[in-house]
Coordinates of C-alpha atoms and ligand atoms in Angstrom, one line a residue:
X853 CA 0.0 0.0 0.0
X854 CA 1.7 2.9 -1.2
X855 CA 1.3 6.0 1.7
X856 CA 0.0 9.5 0.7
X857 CA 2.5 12.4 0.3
X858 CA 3.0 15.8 0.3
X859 CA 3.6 17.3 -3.5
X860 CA 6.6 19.8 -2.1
X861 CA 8.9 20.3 1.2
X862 CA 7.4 23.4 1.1
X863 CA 3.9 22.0 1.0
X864 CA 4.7 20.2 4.0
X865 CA 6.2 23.1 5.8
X866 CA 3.3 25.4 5.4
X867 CA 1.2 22.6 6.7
X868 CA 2.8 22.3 9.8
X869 CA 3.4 25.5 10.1
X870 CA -0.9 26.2 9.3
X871 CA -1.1 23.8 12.0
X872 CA 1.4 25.7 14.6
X873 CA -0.3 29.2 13.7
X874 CA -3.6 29.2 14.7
X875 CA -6.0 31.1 17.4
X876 CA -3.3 30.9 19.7
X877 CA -1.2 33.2 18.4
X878 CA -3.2 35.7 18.1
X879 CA -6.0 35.4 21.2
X880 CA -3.5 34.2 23.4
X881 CA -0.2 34.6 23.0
X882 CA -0.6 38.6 23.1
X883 CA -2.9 38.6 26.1
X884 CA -0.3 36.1 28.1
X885 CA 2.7 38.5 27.1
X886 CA 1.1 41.0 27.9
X887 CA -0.2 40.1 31.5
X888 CA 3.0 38.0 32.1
X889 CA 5.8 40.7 32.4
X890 CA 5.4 42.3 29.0
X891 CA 8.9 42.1 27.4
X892 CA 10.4 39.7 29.9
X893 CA 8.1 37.3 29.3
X894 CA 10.0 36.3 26.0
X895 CA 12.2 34.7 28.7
X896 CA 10.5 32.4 30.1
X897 CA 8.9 32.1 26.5
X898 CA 11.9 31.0 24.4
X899 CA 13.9 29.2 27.0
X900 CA 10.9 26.9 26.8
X901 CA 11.2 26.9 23.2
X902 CA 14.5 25.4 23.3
X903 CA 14.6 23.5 26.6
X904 CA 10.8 22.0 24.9
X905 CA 9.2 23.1 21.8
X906 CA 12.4 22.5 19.6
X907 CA 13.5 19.1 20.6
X908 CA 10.4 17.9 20.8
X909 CA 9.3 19.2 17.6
X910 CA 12.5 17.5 16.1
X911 CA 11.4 14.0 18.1
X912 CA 7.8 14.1 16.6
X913 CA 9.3 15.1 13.0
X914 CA 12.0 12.4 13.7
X915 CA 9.8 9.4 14.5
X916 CA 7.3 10.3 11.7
X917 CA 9.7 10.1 9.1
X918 CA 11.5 7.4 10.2
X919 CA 8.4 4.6 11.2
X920 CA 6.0 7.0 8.3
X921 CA 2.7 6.2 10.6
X922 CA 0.5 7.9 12.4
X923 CA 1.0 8.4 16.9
X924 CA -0.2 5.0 17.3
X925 CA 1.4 2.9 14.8
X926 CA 4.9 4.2 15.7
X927 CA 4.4 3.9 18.9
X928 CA 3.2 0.4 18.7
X929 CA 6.4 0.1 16.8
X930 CA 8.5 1.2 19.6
X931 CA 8.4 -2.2 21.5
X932 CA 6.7 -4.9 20.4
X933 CA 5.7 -7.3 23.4
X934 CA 4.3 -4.8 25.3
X935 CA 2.8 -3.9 22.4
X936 CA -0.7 -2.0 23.6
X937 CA 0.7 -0.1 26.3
X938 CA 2.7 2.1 23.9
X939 CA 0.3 2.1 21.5
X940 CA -1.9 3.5 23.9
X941 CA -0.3 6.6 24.2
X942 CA -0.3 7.1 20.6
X943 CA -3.9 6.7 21.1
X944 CA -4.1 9.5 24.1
X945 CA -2.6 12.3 21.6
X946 CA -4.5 11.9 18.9
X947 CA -7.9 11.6 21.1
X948 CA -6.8 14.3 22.9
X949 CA -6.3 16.2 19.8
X950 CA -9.5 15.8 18.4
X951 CA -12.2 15.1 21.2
X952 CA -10.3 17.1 23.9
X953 CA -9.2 20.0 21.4
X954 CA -11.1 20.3 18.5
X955 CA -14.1 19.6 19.5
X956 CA -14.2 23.2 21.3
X957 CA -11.8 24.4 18.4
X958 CA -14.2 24.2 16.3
X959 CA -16.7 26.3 18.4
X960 CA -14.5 29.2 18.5
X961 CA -14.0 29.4 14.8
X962 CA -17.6 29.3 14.8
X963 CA -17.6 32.5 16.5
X964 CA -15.3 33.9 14.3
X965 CA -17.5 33.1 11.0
X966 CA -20.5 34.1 12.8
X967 CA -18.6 38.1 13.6
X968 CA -17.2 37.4 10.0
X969 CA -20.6 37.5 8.6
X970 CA -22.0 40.0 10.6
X971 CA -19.2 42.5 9.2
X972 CA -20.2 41.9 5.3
X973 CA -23.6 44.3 6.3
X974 CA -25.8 41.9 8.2
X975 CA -25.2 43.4 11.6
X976 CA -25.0 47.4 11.7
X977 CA -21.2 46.8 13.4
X978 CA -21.3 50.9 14.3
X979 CA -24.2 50.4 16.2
X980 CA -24.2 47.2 18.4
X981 CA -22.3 46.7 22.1
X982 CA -19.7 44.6 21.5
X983 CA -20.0 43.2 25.0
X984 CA -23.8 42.2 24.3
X985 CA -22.9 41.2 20.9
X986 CA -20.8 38.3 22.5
X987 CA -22.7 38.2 25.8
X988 CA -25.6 36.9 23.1
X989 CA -23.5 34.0 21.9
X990 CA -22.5 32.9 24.7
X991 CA -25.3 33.5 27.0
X992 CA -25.2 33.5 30.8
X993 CA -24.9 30.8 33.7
X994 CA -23.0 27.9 35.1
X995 CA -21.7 24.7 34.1
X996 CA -25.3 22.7 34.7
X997 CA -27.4 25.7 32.7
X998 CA -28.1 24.4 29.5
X999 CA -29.5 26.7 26.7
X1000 CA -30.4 25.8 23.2
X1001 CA -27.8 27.5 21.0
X1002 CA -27.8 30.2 18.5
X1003 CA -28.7 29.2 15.6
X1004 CA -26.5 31.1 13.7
X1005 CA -23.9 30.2 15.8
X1006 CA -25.3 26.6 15.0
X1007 CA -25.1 27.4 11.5
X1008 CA -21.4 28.4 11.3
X1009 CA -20.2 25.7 13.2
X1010 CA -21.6 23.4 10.6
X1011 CA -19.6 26.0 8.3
X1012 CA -16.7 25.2 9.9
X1013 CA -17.4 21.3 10.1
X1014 CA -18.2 20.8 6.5
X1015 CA -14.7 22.9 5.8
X1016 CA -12.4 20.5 7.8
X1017 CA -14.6 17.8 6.0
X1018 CA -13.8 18.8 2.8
X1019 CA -10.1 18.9 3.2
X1020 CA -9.2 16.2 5.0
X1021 CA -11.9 14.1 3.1
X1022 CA -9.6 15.0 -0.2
X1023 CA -6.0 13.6 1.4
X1024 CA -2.5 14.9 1.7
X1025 CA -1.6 16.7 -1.3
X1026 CA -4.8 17.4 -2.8
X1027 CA -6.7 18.8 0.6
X1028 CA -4.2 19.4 3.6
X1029 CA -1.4 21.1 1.3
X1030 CA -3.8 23.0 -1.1
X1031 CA -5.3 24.6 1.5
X1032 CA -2.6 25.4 3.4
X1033 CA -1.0 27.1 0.5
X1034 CA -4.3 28.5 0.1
X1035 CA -4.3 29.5 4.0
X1036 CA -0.9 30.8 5.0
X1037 CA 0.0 33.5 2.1
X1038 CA -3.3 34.9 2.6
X1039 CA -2.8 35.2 6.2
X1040 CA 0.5 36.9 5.7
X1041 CA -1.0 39.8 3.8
X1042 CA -3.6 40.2 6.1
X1043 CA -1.7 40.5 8.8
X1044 CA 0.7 43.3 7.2
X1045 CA -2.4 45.2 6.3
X1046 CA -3.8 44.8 10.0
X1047 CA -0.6 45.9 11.5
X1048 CA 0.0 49.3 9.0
X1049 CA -3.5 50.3 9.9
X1050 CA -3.3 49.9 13.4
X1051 CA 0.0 51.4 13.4
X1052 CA -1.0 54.8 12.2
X1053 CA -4.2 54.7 15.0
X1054 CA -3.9 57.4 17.3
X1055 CA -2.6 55.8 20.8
X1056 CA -1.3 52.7 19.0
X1057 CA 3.0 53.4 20.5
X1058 CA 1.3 53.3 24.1
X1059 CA -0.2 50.1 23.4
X1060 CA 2.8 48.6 22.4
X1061 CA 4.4 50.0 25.2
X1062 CA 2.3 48.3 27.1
X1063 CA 3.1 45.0 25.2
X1064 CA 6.8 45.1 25.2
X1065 CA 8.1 47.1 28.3
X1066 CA 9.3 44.6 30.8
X1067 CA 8.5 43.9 34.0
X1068 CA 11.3 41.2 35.3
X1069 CA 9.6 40.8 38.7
X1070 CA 7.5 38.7 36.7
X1071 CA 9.6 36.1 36.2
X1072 CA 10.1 35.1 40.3
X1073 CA 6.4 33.8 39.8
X1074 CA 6.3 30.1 39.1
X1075 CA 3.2 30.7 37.5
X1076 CA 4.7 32.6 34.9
X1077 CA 6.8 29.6 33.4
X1078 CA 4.0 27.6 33.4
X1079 CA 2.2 29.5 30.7
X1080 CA 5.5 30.2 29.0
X1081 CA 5.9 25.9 28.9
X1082 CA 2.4 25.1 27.8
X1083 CA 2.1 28.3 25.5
X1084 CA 4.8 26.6 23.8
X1085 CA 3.3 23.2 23.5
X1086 CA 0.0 24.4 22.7
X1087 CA 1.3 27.1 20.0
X1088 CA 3.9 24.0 18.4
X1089 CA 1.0 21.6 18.4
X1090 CA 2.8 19.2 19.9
X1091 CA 2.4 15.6 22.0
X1092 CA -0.5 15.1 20.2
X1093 CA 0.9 13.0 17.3
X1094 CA 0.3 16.2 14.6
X1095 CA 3.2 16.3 14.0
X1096 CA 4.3 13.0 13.7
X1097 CA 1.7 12.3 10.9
X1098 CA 2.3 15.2 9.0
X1099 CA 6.3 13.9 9.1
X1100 CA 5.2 10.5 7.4
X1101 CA 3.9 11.9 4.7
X1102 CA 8.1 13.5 3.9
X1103 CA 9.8 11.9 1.4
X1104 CA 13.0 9.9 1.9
X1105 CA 15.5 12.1 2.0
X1106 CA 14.1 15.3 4.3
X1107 CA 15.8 17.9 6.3
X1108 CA 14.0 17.1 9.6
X1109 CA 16.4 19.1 11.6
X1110 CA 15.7 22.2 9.1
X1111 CA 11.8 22.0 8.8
X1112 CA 11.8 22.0 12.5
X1113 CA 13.7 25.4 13.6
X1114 CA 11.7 27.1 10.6
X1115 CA 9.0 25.5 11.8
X1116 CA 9.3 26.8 15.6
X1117 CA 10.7 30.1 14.1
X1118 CA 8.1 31.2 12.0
X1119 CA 5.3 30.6 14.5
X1120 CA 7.0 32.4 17.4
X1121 CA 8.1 35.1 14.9
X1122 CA 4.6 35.5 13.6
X1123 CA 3.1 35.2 17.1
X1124 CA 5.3 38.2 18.6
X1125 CA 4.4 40.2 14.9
X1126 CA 0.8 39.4 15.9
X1127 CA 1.3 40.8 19.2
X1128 CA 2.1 44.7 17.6
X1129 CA -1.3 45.4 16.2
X1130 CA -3.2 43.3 18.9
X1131 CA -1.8 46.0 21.0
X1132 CA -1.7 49.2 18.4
X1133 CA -5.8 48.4 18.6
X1134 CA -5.8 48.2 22.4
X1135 CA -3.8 51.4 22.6
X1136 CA -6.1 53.1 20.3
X1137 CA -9.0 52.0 22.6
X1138 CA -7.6 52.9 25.9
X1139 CA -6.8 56.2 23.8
X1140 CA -10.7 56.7 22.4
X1141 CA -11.9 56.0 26.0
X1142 CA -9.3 58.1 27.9
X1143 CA -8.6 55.0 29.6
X1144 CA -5.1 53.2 31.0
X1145 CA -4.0 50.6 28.5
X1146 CA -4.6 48.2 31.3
X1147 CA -8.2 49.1 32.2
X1148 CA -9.4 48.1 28.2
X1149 CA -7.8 44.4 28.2
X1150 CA -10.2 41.9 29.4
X1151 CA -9.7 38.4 29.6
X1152 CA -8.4 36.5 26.5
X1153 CA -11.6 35.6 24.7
X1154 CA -12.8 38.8 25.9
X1155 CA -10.0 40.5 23.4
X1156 CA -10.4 38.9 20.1
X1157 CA -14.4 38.6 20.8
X1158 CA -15.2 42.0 22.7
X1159 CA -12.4 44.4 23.4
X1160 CA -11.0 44.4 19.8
X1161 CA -14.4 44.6 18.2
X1162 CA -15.4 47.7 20.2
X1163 CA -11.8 49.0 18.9
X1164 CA -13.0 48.7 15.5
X1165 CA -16.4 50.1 16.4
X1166 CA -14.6 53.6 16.9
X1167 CA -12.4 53.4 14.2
X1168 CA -13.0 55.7 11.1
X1169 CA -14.3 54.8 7.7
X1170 CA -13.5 51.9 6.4
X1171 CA -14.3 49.8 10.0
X1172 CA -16.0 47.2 8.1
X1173 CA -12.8 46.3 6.1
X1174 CA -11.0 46.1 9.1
X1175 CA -13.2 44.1 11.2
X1176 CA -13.7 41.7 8.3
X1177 CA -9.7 40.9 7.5
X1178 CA -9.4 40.4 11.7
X1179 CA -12.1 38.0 11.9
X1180 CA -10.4 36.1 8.2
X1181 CA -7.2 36.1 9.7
X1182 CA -8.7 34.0 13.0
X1183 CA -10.7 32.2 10.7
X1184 CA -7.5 30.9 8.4
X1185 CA -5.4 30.3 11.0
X1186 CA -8.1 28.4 13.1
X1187 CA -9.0 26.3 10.1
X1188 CA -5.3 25.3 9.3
X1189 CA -5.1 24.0 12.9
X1190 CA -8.1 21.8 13.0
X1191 CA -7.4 20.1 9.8
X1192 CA -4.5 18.9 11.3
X1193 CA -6.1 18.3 14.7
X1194 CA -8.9 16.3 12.5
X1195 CA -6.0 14.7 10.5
X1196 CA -4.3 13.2 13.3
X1197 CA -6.7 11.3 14.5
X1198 CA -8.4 10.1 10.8
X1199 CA -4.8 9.0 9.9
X1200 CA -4.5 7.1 13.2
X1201 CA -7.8 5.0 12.8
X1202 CA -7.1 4.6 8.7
X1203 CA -3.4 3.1 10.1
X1204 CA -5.0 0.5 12.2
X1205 CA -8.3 -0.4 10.9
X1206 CA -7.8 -0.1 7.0
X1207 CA -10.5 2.1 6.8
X1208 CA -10.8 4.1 3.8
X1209 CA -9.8 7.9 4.4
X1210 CA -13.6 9.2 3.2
X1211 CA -15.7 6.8 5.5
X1212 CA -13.1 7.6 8.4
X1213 CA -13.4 11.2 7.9
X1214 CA -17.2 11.4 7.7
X1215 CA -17.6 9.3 10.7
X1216 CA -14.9 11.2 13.0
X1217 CA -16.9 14.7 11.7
X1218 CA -19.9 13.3 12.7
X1219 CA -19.3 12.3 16.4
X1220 CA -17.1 15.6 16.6
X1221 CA -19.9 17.7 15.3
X1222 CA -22.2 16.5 18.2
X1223 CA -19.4 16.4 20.4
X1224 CA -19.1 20.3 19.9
X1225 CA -23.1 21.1 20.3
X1226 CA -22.1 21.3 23.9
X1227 CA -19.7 24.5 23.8
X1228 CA -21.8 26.0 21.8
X1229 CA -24.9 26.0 24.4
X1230 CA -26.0 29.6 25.8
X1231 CA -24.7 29.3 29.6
X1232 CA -23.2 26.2 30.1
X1233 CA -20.9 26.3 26.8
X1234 CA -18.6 29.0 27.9
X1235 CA -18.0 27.3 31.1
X1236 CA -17.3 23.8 29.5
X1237 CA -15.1 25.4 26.9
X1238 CA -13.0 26.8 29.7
X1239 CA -12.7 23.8 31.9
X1240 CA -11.5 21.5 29.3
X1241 CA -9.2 23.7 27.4
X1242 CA -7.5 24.3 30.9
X1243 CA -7.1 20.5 31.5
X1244 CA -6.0 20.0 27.9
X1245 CA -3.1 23.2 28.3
X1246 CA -2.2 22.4 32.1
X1247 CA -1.6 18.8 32.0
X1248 CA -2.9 17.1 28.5
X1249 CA 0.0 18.7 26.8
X1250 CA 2.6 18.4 29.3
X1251 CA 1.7 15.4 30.7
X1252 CA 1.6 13.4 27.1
X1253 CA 5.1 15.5 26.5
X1254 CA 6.3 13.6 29.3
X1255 CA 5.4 10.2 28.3
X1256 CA 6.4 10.5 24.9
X1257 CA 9.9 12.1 25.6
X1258 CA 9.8 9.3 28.2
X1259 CA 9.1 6.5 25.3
X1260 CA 10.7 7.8 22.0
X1261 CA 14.0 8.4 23.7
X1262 CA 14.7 5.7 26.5
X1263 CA 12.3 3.0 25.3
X1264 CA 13.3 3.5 21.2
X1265 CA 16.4 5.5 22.3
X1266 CA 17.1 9.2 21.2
X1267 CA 20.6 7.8 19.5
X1268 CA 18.9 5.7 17.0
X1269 CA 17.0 9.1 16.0
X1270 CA 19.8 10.7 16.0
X1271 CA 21.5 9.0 13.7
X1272 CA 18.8 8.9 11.6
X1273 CA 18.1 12.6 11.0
X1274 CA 22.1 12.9 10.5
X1275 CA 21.8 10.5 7.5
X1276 CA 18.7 12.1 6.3
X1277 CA 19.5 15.2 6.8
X1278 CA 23.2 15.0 5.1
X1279 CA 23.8 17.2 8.4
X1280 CA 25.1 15.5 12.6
X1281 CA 22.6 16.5 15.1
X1282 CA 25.1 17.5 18.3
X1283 CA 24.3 15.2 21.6
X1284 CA 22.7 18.2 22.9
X1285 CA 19.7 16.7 21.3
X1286 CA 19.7 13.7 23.2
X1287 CA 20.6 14.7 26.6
X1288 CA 17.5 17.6 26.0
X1289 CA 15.2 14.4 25.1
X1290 CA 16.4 12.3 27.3
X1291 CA 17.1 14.6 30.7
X1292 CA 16.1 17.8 31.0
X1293 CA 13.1 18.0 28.9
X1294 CA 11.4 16.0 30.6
X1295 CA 12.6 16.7 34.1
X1296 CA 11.6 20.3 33.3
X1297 CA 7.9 19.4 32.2
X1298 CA 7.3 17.5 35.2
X1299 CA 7.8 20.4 37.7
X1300 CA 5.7 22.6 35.3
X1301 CA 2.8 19.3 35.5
X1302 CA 3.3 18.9 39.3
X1303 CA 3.0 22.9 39.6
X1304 CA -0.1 23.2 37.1
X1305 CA -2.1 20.3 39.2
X1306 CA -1.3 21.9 42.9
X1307 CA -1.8 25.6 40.8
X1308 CA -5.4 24.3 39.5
X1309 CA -6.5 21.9 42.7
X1310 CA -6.2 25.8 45.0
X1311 CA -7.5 28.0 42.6
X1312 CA -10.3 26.3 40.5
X1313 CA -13.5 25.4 41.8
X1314 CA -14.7 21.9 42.3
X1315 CA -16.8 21.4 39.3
X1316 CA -14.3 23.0 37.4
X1317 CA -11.6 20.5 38.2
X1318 CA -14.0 17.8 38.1
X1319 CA -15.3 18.6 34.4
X1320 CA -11.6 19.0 33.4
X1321 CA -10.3 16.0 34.5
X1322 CA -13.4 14.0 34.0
X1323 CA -13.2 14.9 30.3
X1324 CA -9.5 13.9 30.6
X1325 CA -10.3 10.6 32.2
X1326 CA -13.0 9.7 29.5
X1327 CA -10.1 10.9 26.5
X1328 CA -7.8 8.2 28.0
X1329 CA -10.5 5.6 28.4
X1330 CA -11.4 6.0 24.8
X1331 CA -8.1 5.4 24.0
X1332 CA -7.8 2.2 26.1
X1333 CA -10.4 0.8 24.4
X1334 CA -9.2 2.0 20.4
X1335 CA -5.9 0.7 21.7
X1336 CA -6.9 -3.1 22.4
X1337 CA -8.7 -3.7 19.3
X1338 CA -7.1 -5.9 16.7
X1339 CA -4.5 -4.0 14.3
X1340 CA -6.4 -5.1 11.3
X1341 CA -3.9 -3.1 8.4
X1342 CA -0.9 -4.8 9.5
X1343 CA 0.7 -3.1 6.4
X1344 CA 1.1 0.0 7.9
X1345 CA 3.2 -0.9 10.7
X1346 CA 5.8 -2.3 7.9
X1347 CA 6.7 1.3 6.1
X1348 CA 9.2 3.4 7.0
X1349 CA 12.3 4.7 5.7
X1350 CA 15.7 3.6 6.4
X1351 CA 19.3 4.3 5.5
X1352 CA 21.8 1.2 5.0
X1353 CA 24.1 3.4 7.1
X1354 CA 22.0 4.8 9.7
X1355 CA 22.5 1.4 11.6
X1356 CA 26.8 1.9 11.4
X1357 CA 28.8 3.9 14.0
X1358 CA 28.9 6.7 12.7
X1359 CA 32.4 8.8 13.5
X1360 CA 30.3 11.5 15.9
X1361 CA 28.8 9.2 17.6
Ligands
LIG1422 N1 -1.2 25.4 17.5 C1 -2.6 25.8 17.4 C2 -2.8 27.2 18.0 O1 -1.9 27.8 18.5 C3 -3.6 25.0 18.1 C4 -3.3 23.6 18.2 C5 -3.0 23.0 19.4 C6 -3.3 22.8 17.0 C7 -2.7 21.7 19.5 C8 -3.0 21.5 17.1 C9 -2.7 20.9 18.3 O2 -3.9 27.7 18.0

């Protein structure tokens, strides 16, 4: 059986990088500088970037390439014998990925088509409070208060659905590639319109003021390299197999090392880009409303979904324009995430049950659909969307980071990767690599788990942990049970691409 691939390297690198660049950059990672030290938060930021997001962005890219299957196929691979238990942590990325992350994923891009459409004349934008605006979408109440949803709302989710359908219904080159390079350039235009805009808004240098100036007694607080560490792993899409797929799909010879530092580089570059107009726009508000900077920034959703809109509200003519290409520029870069949060876990259940991509696809849509009916519900959504994107950030990621750091370099050994990038590559790959995979990466991420549970267990209230974890728990049952089935497409765990002298001493080594 002959395995899909991507038409281009550079196919495959707008890919993963459509799937690193998404929401998060630009609702998150702005907000989280921002409140986290300004300026000195790139600290914290890019020492996790090496100590984690690089090496284990070069692990998933490794293994990928090298065993060219899906999470749970290579992991199966890692050790036969104790063949499920491995497998099964395959299984808890790729669930995680699309039941844990998508499913709400999905929900949020559904906002952003639902503001989209409102700014092509449907809505009078001038006119309507922001605040209510969103306050209507999401509704009011606590976790148990569960409202029928907008239908709109309804309606673009659907949207949104049908989208990731399409392209992951049509395969590698022909869906995931096309519409990344459909995705990304268009993104990159927006985004320099966006900025010279906001950059000539009255009040915009105090914003970024407020961005950038540091505040270094940030980083004493514990709490602050927490975010830093799961920022990263959230913003690199990693533990969560994405990665790994997407490297199967690389031909034989592949810079892995290469396609993973322009990876990391472009999504932190384009995050800390993003971050400039986010805050031109909140410095132009805070100017409009002769507020502080600090008095107009609400809570993360709150900026891309209330704060920014009543920016735009003020702004001149031309508002519509504006508030249209902000809401597209969410809108690509949410899409280009979920196809490959959607991909993941198609790919894993085509690798082990020989199902055809089309039947997988619509069936995994489907279940997800319904699945994401729930955040979408006036009152209870909000709540529900909170709770389990906290469990996924504070210890889905990081603890599955663990684990596979844990797996791919003690149980399948780190050297044997090595090696194998250095002969694909053409280029060595210094020991560093191994004694970050090996050591410190995952001694790091487990204070930053241990931290994150005792940090939510004090904070959080007891329905709120209980919804997080217990959607956690039911993510790792799920993939118990896909674990212990029968591998039916045995063919799939016999690709992969070798070099006859990957297995020779090699003099660095
Ligand atoms: N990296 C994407 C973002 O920053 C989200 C994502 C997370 C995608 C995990 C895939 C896996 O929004």
């Amino acid at each position: 059986m002959e395995r899909e691939s991507w038409k281009s390297r550079t196919g495959f690198l707008l890919a993963a990088v459509g799937s690193a660049i998404g929401l998060g950059n630009i609702w998150r990672f702005p907000y989280m500088a921002y409140k986290n030290g300004g300026g000195a938060f790139l600290i914290p930021y890019i020492v996790a970037l090496f100590v984690c997001g690089i090496p284990i962005l070069i692990l998933e890219f490794a293994i990928g390439h090298k065993l060219r299957g899906s999470a749970p196929s290579v992991f199966e691979r890692v050790k036969s014998g104790k063949k499920s238990t491995f497998q099964m942590l395959g299984w808890v990325g790729v669930t995680l990925a699309m039941f844990g992350i998508q499913v709400f994923y999905c929900v949020v891009i559904g906002w952003c088509v639902y503001y989209l459409v409102a700014g092509f004349g449907f809505v009078d934008i001038s006119k309507i409070s922001s605040g209510k605006f969103f306050g209507n979408l999401i509704g009011s109440g606590g976790f148990f208060d569960f409202n029928a949803p907008e239908v709109w709302l309804l309606l673009a989710i659907i949207v949104v659905w049908i989208l990731n359908l399409f392209f992951v219904f049509k395969g590698v080159e022909k869906g995931l590639e096309r519409a990344n390079k459909i995705f990304m350039p268009l993104l990159a235009v927006i985004v320099v319109i966006l900025m010279i805009r906001s950059f000539m808004l009255p009040g915009a240098m105090k914003g970024i003021k407020a961005y950038l100036i540091p505040k270094f007694d940030k980083l004493t607080d514990i709490n602050v390299w927490k975010s830093a560490f799961s920022q990263i792993f959230f913003t690199l899409s990693l533990s969560f197999g994405i990665m790994i797929v997407y490297a199967s799909y690389l031909p034989r010879r592949s810079k892995i090392k290469r396609s993973a530092l322009q990876t990391a580089l472009i999504n932190c570059g384009f995050s800390f880009i993003v971050g400039f107009f986010v805050f031109a726009v909140i410095g132009y508000l805070a100017f409009v409303n002769g507020k502080p900077v600090d008095k107009v920034v609400t809570k993360s959703v709150g900026l891309a979904f209330v704060t920014f809109p009543t920016a735009i509200q003020k702004m001149g003519g031309l508002k519509n324009v504006f508030w249209i290409l902000f809401f597209l520029c969410l809108l690509f870069a949410g899409l280009s995430s979920s196809l490959s949060l959607l991909e993941a876990f198609v790919s894993s259940v085509k690798d082990k049950f020989g199902s055809s991509r089309e039947k997988t696809t619509i069936i995994t849509v489907s279940v997800g659909f319904i699945l994401s009916i729930l955040f979408a519900l006036k009152g209870a959504g909000i709540n529900w969307l909170d709770a389990v994107d906290h469990a996924m950030n504070n210890y889905g990621l990081v603890l599955t980071g663990i684990l596979n750091c844990v797996v791919l370099g003690w149980a399948y050994k780190a050297k044997v990767l090595r090696r194998h990038i250095t002969v694909s590559d053409g280029i060595g790959i210094g020991k560093w690599w191994v004694v970050m995979v090996k050591y410190v990466t995952p001694s790091v991420l487990t204070v930053i788990f241990v931290w994150g549970l005792i940090f939510t267990f004090m904070k959080k209230s007891l329905t709120y942990v209980l919804v997080g974890w217990g959607w956690f728990l039911v993510m790792i049952l799920a993939a118990f049970l896909l674990s212990r089935s029968k591998w039916k497409n045995t063919a799939a765990l016999k690709l992969g691409h070798s070099f006859e002298d990957e297995d020779n001493p090699l003099p660095y080594s």
